JSON list of C-alpha atoms in Angstrom, two decimals:
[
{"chain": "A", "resi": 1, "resn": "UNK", "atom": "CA", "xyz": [134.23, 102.12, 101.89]},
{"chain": "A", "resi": 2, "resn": "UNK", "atom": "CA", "xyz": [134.84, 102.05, 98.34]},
{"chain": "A", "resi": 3, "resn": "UNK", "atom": "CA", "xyz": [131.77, 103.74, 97.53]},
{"chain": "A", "resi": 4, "resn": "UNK", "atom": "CA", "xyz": [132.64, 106.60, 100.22]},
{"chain": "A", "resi": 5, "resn": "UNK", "atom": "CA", "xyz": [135.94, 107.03, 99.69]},
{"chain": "A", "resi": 6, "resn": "UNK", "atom": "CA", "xyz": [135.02, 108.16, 95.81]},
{"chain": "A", "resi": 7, "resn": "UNK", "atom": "CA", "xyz": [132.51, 110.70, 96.25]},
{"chain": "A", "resi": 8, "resn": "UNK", "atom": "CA", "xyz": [132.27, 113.64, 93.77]},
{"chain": "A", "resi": 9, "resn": "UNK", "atom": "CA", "xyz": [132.74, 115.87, 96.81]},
{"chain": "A", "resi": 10, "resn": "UNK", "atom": "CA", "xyz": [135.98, 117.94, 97.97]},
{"chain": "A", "resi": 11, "resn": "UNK", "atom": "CA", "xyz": [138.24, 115.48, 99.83]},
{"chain": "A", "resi": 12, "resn": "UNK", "atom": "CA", "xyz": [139.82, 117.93, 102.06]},
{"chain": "A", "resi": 13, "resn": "UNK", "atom": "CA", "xyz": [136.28, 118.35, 103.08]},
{"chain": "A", "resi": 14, "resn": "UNK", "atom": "CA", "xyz": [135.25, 115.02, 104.31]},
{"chain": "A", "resi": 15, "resn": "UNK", "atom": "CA", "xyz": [136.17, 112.52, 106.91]},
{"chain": "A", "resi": 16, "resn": "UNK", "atom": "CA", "xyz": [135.29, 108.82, 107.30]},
{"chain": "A", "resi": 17, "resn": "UNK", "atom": "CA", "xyz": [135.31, 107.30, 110.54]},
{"chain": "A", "resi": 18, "resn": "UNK", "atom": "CA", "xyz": [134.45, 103.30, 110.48]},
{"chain": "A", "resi": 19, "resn": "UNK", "atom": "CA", "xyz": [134.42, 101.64, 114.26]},
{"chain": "A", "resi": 20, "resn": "UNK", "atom": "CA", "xyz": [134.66, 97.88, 114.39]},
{"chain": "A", "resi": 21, "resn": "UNK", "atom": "CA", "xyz": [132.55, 96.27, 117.12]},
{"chain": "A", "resi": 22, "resn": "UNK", "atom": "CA", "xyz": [134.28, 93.46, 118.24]},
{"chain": "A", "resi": 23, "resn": "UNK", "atom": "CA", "xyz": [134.28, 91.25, 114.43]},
{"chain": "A", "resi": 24, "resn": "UNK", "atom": "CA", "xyz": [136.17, 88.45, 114.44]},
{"chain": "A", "resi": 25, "resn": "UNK", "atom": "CA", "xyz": [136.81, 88.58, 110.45]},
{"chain": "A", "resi": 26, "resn": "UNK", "atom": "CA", "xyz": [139.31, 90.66, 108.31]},
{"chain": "A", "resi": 27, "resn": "UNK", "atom": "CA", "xyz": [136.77, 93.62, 108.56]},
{"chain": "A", "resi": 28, "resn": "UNK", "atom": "CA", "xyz": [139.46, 95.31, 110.40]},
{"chain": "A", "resi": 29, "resn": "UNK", "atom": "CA", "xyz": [142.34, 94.72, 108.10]},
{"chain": "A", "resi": 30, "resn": "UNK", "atom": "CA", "xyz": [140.40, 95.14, 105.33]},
{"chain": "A", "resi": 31, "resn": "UNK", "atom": "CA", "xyz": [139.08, 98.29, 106.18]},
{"chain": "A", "resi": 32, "resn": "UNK", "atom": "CA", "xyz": [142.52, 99.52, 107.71]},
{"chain": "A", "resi": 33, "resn": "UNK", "atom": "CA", "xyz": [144.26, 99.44, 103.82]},
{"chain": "A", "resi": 34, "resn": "UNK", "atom": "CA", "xyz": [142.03, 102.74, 102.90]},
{"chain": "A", "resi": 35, "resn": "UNK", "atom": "CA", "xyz": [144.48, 105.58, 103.90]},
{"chain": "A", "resi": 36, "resn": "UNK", "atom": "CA", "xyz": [141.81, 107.95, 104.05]},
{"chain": "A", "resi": 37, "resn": "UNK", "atom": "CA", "xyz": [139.56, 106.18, 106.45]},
{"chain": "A", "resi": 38, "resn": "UNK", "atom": "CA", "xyz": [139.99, 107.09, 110.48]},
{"chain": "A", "resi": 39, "resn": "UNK", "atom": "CA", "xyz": [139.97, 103.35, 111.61]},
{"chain": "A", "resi": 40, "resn": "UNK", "atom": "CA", "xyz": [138.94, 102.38, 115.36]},
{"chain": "A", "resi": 41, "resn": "UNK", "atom": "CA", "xyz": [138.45, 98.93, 117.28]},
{"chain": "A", "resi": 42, "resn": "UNK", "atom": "CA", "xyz": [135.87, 98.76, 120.22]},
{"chain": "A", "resi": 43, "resn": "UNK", "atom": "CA", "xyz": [138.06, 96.02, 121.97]},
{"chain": "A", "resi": 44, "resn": "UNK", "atom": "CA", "xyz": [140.55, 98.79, 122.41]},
{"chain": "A", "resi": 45, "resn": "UNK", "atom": "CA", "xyz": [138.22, 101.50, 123.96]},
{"chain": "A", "resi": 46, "resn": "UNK", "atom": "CA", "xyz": [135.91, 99.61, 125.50]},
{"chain": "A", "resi": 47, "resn": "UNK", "atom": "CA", "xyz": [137.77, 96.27, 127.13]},
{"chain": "A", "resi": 48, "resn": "UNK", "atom": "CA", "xyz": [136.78, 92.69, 125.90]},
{"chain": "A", "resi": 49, "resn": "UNK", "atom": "CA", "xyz": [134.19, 92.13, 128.90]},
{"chain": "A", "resi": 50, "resn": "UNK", "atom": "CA", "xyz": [131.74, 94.45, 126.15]},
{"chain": "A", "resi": 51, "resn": "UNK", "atom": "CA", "xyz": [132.68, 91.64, 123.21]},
{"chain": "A", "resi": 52, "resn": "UNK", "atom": "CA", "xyz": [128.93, 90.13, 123.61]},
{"chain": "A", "resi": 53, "resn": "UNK", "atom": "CA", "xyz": [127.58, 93.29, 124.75]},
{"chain": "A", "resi": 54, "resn": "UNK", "atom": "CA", "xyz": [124.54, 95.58, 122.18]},
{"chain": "A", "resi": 55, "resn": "UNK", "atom": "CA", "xyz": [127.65, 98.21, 120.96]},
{"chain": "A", "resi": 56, "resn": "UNK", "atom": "CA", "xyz": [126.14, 99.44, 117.97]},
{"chain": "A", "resi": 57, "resn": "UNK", "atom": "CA", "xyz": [125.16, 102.93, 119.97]},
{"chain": "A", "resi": 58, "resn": "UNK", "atom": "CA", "xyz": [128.71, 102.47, 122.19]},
{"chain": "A", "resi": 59, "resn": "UNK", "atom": "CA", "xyz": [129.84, 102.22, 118.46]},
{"chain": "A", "resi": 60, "resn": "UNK", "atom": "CA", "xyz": [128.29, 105.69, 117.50]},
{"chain": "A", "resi": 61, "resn": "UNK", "atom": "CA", "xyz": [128.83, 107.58, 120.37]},
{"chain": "A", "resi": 62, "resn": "UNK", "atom": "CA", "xyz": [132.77, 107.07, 120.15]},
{"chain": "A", "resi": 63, "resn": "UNK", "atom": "CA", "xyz": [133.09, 107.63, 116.02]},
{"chain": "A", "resi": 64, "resn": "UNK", "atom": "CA", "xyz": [130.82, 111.15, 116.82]},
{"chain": "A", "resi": 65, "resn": "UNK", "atom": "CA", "xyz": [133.43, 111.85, 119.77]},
{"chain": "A", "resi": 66, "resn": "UNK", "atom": "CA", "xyz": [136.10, 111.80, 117.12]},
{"chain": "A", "resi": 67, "resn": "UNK", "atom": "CA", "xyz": [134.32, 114.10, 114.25]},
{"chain": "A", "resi": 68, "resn": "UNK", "atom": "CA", "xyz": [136.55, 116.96, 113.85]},
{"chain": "A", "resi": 69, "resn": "UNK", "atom": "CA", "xyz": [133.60, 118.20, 111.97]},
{"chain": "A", "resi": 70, "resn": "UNK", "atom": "CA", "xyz": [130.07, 119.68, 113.39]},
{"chain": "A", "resi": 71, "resn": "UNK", "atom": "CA", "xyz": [127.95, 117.50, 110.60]},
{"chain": "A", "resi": 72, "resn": "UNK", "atom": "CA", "xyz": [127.69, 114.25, 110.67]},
{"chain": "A", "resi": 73, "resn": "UNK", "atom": "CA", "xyz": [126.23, 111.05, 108.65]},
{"chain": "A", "resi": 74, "resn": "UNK", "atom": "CA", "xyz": [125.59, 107.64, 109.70]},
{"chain": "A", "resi": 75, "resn": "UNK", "atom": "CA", "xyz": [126.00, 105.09, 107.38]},
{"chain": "A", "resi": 76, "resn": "UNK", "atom": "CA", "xyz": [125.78, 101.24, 107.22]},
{"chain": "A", "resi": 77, "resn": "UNK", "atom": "CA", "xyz": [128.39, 98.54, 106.66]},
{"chain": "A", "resi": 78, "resn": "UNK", "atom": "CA", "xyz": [126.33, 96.82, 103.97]},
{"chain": "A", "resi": 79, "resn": "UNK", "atom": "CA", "xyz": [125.70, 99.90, 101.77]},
{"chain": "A", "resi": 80, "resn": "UNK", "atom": "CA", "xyz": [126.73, 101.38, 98.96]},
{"chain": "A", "resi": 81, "resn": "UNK", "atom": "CA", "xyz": [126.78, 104.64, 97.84]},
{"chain": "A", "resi": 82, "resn": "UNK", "atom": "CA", "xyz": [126.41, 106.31, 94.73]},
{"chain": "A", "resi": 83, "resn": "UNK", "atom": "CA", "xyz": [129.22, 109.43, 93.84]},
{"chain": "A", "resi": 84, "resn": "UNK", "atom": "CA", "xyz": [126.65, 111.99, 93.72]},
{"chain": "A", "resi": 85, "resn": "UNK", "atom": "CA", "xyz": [125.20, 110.99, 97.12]},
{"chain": "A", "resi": 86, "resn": "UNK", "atom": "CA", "xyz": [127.57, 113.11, 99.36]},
{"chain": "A", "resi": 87, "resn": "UNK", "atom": "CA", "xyz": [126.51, 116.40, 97.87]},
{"chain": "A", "resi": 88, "resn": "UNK", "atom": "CA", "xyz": [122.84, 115.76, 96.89]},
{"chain": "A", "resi": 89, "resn": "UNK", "atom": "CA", "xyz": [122.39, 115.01, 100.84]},
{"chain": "A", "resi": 90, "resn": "UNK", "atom": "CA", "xyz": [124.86, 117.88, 101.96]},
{"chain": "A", "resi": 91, "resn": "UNK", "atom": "CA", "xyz": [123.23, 120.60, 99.31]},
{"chain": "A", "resi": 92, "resn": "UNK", "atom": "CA", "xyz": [119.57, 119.67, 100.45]},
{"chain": "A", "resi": 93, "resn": "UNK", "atom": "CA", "xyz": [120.76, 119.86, 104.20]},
{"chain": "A", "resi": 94, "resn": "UNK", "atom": "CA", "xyz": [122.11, 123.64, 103.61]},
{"chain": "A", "resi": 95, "resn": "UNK", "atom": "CA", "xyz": [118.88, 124.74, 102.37]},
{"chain": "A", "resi": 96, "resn": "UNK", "atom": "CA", "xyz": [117.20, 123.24, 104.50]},
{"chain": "A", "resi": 97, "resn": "UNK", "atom": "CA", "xyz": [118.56, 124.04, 107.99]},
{"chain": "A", "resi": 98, "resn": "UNK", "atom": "CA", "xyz": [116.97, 120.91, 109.29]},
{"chain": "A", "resi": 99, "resn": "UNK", "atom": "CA", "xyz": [117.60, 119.29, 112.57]},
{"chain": "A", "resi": 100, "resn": "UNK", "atom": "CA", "xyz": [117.38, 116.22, 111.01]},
{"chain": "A", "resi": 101, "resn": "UNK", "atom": "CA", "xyz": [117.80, 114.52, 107.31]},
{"chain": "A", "resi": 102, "resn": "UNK", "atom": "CA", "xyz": [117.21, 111.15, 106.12]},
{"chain": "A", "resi": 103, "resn": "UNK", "atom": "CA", "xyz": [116.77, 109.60, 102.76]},
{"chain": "A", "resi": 104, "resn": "UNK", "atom": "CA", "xyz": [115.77, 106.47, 101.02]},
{"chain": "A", "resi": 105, "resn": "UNK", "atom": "CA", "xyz": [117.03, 102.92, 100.85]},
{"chain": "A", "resi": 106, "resn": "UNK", "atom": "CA", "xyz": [116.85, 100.51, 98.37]},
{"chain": "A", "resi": 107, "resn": "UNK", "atom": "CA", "xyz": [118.18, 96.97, 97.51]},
{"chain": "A", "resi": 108, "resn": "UNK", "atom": "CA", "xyz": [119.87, 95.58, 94.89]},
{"chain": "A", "resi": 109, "resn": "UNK", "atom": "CA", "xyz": [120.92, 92.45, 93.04]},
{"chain": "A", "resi": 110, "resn": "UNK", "atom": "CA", "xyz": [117.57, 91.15, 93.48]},
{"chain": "A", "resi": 111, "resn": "UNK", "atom": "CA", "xyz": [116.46, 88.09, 91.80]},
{"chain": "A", "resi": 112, "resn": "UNK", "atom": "CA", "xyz": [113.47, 86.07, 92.18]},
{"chain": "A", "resi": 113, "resn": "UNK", "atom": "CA", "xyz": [109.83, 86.15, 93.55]},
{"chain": "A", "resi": 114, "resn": "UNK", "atom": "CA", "xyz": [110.84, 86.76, 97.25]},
{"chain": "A", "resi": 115, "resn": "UNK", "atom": "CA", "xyz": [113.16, 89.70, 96.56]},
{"chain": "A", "resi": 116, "resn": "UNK", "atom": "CA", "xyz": [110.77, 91.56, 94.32]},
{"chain": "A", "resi": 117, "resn": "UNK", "atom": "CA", "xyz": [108.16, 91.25, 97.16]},
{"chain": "A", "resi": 118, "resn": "UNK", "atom": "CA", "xyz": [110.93, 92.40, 99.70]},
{"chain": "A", "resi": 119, "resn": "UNK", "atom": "CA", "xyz": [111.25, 95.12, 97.32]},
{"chain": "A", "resi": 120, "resn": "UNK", "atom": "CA", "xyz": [107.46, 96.06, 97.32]},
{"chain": "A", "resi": 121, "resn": "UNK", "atom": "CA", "xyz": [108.02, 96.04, 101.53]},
{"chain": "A", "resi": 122, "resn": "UNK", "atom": "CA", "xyz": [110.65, 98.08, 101.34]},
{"chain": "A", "resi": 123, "resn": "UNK", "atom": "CA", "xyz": [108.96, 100.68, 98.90]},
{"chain": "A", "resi": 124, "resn": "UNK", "atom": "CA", "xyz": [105.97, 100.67, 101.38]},
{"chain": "A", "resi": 125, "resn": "UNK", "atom": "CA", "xyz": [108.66, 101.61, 104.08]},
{"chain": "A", "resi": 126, "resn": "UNK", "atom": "CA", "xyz": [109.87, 104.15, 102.19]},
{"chain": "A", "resi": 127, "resn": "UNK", "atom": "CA", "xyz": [106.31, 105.56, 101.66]},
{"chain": "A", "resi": 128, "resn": "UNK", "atom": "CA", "xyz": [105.30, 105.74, 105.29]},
{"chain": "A", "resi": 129, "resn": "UNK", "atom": "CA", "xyz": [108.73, 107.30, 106.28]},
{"chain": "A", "resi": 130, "resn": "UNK", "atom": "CA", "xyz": [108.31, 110.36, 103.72]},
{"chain": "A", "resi": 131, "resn": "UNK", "atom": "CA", "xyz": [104.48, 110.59, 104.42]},
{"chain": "A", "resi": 132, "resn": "UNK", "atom": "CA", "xyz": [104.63, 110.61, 107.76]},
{"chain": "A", "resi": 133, "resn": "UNK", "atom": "CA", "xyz": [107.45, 113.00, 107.99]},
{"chain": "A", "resi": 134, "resn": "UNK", "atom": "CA", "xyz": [105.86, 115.37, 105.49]},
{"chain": "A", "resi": 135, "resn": "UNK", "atom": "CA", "xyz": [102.67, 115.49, 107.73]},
{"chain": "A", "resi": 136, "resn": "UNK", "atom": "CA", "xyz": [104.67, 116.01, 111.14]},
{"chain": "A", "resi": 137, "resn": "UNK", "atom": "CA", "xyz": [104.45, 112.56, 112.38]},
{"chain": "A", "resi": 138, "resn": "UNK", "atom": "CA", "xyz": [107.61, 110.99, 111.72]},
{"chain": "A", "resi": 139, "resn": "UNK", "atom": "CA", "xyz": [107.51, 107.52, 112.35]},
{"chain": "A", "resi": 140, "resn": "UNK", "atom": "CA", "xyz": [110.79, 106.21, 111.28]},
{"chain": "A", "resi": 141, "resn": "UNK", "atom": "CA", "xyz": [113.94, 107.24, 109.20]},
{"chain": "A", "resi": 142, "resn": "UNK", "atom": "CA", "xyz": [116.96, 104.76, 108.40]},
{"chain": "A", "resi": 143, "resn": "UNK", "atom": "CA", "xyz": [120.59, 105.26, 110.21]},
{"chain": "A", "resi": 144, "resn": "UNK", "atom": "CA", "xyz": [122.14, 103.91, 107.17]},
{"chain": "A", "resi": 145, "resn": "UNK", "atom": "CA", "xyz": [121.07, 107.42, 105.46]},
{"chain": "A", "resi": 146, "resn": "UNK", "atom": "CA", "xyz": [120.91, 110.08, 108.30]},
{"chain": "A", "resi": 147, "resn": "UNK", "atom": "CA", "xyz": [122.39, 113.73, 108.41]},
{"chain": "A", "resi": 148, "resn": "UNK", "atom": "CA", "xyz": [122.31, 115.98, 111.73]},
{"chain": "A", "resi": 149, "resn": "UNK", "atom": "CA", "xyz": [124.60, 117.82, 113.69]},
{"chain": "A", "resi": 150, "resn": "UNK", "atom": "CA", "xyz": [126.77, 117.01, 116.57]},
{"chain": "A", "resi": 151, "resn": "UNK", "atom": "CA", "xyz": [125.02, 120.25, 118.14]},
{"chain": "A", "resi": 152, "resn": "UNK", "atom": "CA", "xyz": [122.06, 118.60, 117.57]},
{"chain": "A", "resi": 153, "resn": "UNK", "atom": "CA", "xyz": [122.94, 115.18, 118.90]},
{"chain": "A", "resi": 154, "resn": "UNK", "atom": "CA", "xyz": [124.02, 116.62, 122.06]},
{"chain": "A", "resi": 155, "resn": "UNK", "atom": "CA", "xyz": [121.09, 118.45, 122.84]},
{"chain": "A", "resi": 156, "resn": "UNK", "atom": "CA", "xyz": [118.93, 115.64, 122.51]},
{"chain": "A", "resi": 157, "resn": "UNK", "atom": "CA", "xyz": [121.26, 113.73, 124.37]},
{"chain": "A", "resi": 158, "resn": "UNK", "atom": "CA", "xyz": [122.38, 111.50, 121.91]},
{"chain": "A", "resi": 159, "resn": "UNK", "atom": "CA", "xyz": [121.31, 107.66, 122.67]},
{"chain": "A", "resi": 160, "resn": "UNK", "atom": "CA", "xyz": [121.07, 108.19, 126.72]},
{"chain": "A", "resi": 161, "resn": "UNK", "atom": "CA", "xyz": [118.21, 106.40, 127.96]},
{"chain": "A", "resi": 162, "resn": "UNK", "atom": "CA", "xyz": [118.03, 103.27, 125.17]},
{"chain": "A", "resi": 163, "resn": "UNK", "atom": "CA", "xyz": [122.30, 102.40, 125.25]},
{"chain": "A", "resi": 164, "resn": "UNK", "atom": "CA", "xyz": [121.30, 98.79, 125.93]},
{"chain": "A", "resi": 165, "resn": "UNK", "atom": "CA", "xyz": [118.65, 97.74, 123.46]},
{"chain": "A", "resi": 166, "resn": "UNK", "atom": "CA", "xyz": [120.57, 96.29, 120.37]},
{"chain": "A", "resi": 167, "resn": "UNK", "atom": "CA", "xyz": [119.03, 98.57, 117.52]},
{"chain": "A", "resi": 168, "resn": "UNK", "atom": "CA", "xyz": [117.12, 101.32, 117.23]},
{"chain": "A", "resi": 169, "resn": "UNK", "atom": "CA", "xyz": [119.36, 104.09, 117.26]},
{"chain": "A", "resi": 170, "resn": "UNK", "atom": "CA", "xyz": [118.27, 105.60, 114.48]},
{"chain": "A", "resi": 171, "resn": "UNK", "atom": "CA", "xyz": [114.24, 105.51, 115.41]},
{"chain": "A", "resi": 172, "resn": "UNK", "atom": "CA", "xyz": [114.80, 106.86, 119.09]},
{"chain": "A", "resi": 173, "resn": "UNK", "atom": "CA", "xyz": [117.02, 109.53, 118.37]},
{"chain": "A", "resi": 174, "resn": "UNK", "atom": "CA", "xyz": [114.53, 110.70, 115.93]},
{"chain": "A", "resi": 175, "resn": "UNK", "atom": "CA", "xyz": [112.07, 110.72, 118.87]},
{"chain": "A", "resi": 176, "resn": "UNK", "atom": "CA", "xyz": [113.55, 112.96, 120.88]},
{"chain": "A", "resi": 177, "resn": "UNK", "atom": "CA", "xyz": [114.68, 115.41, 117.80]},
{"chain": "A", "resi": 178, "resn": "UNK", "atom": "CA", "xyz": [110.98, 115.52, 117.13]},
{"chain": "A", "resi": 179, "resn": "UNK", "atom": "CA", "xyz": [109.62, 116.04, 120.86]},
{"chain": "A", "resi": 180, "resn": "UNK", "atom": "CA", "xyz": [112.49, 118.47, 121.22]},
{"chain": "A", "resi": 181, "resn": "UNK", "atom": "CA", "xyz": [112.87, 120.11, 117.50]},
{"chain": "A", "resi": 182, "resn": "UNK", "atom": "CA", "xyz": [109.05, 119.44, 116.23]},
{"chain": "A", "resi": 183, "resn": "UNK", "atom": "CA", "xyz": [109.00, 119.95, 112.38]},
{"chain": "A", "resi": 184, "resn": "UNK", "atom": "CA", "xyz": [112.50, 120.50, 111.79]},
{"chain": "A", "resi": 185, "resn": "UNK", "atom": "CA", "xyz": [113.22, 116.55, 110.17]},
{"chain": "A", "resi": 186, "resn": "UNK", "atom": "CA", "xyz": [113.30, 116.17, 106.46]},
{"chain": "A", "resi": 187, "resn": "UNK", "atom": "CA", "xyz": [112.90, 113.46, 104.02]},
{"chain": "A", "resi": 188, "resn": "UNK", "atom": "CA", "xyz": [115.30, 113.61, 100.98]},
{"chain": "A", "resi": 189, "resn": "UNK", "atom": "CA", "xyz": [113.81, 112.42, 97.66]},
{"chain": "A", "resi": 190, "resn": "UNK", "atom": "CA", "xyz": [116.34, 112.28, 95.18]},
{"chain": "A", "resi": 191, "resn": "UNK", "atom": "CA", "xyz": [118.06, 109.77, 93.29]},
{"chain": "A", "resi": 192, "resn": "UNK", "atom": "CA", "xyz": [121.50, 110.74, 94.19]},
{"chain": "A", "resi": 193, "resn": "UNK", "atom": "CA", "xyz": [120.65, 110.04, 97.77]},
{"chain": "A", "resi": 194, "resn": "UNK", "atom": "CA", "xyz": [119.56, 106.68, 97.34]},
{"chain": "A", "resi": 195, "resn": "UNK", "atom": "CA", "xyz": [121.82, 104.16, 99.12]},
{"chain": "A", "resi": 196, "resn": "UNK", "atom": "CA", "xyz": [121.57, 100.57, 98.45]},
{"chain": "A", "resi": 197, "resn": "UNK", "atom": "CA", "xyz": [121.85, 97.26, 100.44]},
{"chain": "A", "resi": 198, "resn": "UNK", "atom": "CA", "xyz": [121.18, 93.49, 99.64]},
{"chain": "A", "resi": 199, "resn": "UNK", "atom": "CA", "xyz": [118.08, 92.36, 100.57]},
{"chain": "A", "resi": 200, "resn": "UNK", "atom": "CA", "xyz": [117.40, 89.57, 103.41]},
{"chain": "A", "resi": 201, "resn": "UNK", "atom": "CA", "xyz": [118.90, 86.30, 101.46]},
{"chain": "A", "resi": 202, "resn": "UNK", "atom": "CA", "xyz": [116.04, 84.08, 102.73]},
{"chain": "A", "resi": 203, "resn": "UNK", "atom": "CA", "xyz": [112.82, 84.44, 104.54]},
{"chain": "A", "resi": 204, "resn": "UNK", "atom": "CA", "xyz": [114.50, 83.17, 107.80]},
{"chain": "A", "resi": 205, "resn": "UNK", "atom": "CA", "xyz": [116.68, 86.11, 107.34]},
{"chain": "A", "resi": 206, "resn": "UNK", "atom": "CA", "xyz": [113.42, 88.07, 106.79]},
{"chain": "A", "resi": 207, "resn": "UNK", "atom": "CA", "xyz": [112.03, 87.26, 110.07]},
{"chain": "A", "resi": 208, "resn": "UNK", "atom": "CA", "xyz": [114.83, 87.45, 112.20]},
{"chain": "A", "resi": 209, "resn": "UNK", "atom": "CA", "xyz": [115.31, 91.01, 111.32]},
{"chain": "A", "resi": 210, "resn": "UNK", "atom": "CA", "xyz": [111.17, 91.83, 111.31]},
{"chain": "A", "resi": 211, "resn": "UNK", "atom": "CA", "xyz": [112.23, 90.28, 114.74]},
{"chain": "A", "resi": 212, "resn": "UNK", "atom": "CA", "xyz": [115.28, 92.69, 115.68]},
{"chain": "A", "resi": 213, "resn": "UNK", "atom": "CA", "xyz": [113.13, 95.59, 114.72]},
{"chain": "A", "resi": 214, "resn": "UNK", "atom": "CA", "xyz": [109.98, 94.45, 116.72]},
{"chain": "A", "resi": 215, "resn": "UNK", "atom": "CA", "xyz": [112.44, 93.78, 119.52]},
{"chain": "A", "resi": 216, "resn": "UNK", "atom": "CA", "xyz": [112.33, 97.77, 120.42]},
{"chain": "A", "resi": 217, "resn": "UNK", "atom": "CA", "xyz": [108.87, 98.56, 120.08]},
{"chain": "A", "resi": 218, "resn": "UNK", "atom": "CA", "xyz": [108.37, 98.07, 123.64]},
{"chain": "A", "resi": 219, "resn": "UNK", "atom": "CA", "xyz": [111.13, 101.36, 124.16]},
{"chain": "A", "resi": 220, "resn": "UNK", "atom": "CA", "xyz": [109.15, 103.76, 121.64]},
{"chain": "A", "resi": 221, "resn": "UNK", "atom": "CA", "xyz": [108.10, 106.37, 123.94]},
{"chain": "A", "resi": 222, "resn": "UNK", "atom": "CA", "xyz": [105.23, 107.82, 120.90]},
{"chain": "A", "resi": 223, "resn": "UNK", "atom": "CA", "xyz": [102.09, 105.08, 120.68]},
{"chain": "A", "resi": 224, "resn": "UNK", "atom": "CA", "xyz": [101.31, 106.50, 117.50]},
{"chain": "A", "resi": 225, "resn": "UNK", "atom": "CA", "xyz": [104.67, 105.27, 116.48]},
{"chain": "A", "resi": 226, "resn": "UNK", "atom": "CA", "xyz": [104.01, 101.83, 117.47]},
{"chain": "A", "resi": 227, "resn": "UNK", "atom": "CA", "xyz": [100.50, 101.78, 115.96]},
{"chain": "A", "resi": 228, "resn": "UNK", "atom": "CA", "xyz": [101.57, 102.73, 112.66]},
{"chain": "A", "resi": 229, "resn": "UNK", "atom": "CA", "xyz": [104.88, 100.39, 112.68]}
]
């Protein structure tokens, strides 16, 4: 939030919206002392029978109901964001026109043998995201770094049809821009759009979220998709 909340980018242009699903931390109170930020609780839209529920699209679905604004951009809790980012993504996206517009991830504080290989998986990632996009064939993109339109969203259909598996938001609403919108989803490459996360602390970490993304391949509605993943 820190790293949002200072873009280099005209304040009176941009709102944050942050939804808390359910955390039983000080994520809310922490994130409720930034004036600027729109601040929401699931457990007060939804009703505590959803506390153990898969809420990350329920989560996404409500924060785009409340946009004032047509343009939208998911990002991640565990990101950071550098002050250039906001307009290097936003000028690319008005030349562009796309219908879609993701960019690259990257970790830091890495130290050690294991991150620099998590590294050298993540590059890869990064690779086949930007290739594959550039030849038509989008296989992935990353919801912490993802640009569209509510206009978009909703003629897609937003998440109907996958509400219930836990992630993949990102990945299947990229499907259906790409059946419905073919060629119109762009791949950033510019440093200013880089967003960064830590890397998976430990290899158990490693597989349990190799695990959480396998967990949706059954869903993917493109075999190609699942071939190349």
């Amino acid at each position: 939030l820190s790293s949002l909340t200072s873009q280099n980018y005209k304040k009176e242009l941009v709102e944050i919206i942050f939804v808390d699903d359910f955390s039983d931390d000080n994520t809310f109170k922490l994130a409720s002392k930034y004036k600027t930020v729109n601040t929401y609780q699931l457990k007060n839209v939804l009703g505590k029978q959803f506390k153990n529920s898969p809420n990350k699209k329920r989560a996404l679905n409500f924060g785009l109901s409340k946009a004032k604004n047509n343009i939208v951009i998911t990002v991640d809790s565990d990101c950071t964001y550098p002050e250039n980012w906001l307009k290097a993504m936003t000028q690319f996206y008005l030349k562009k026109q796309p219908k879609l517009l993701t960019a690259p991830v990257a970790f830091f504080k890495e130290k050690g043998i294991f991150s620099s290989f998590l590294t050298m998986d993540l590059f890869s990632l990064m690779g086949i995201t930007a290739a594959s996009i550039k030849n038509g064939k989008p296989s992935m993109v990353n919801g912490a770094n993802l640009m569209f339109s509510k206009d978009t969203f909703e003629a897609v259909n937003g998440y109907n049809g996958n509400e219930n598996v836990a992630s993949g938001d990102d990945i299947f609403l990229m499907q259906k821009i790409n059946k419905t919108f073919p060629g119109e989803i762009v791949f950033l490459k510019n440093y200013d759009a880089v967003t960064e996360t830590l890397p998976p602390q430990n290899f158990i970490d490693f597989v349990n979220q190799r695990i959480r993304w396998t967990s949706k391949s059954s869903r993917h509605a493109d075999t190609n998709i699942v071939l190349t993943l």
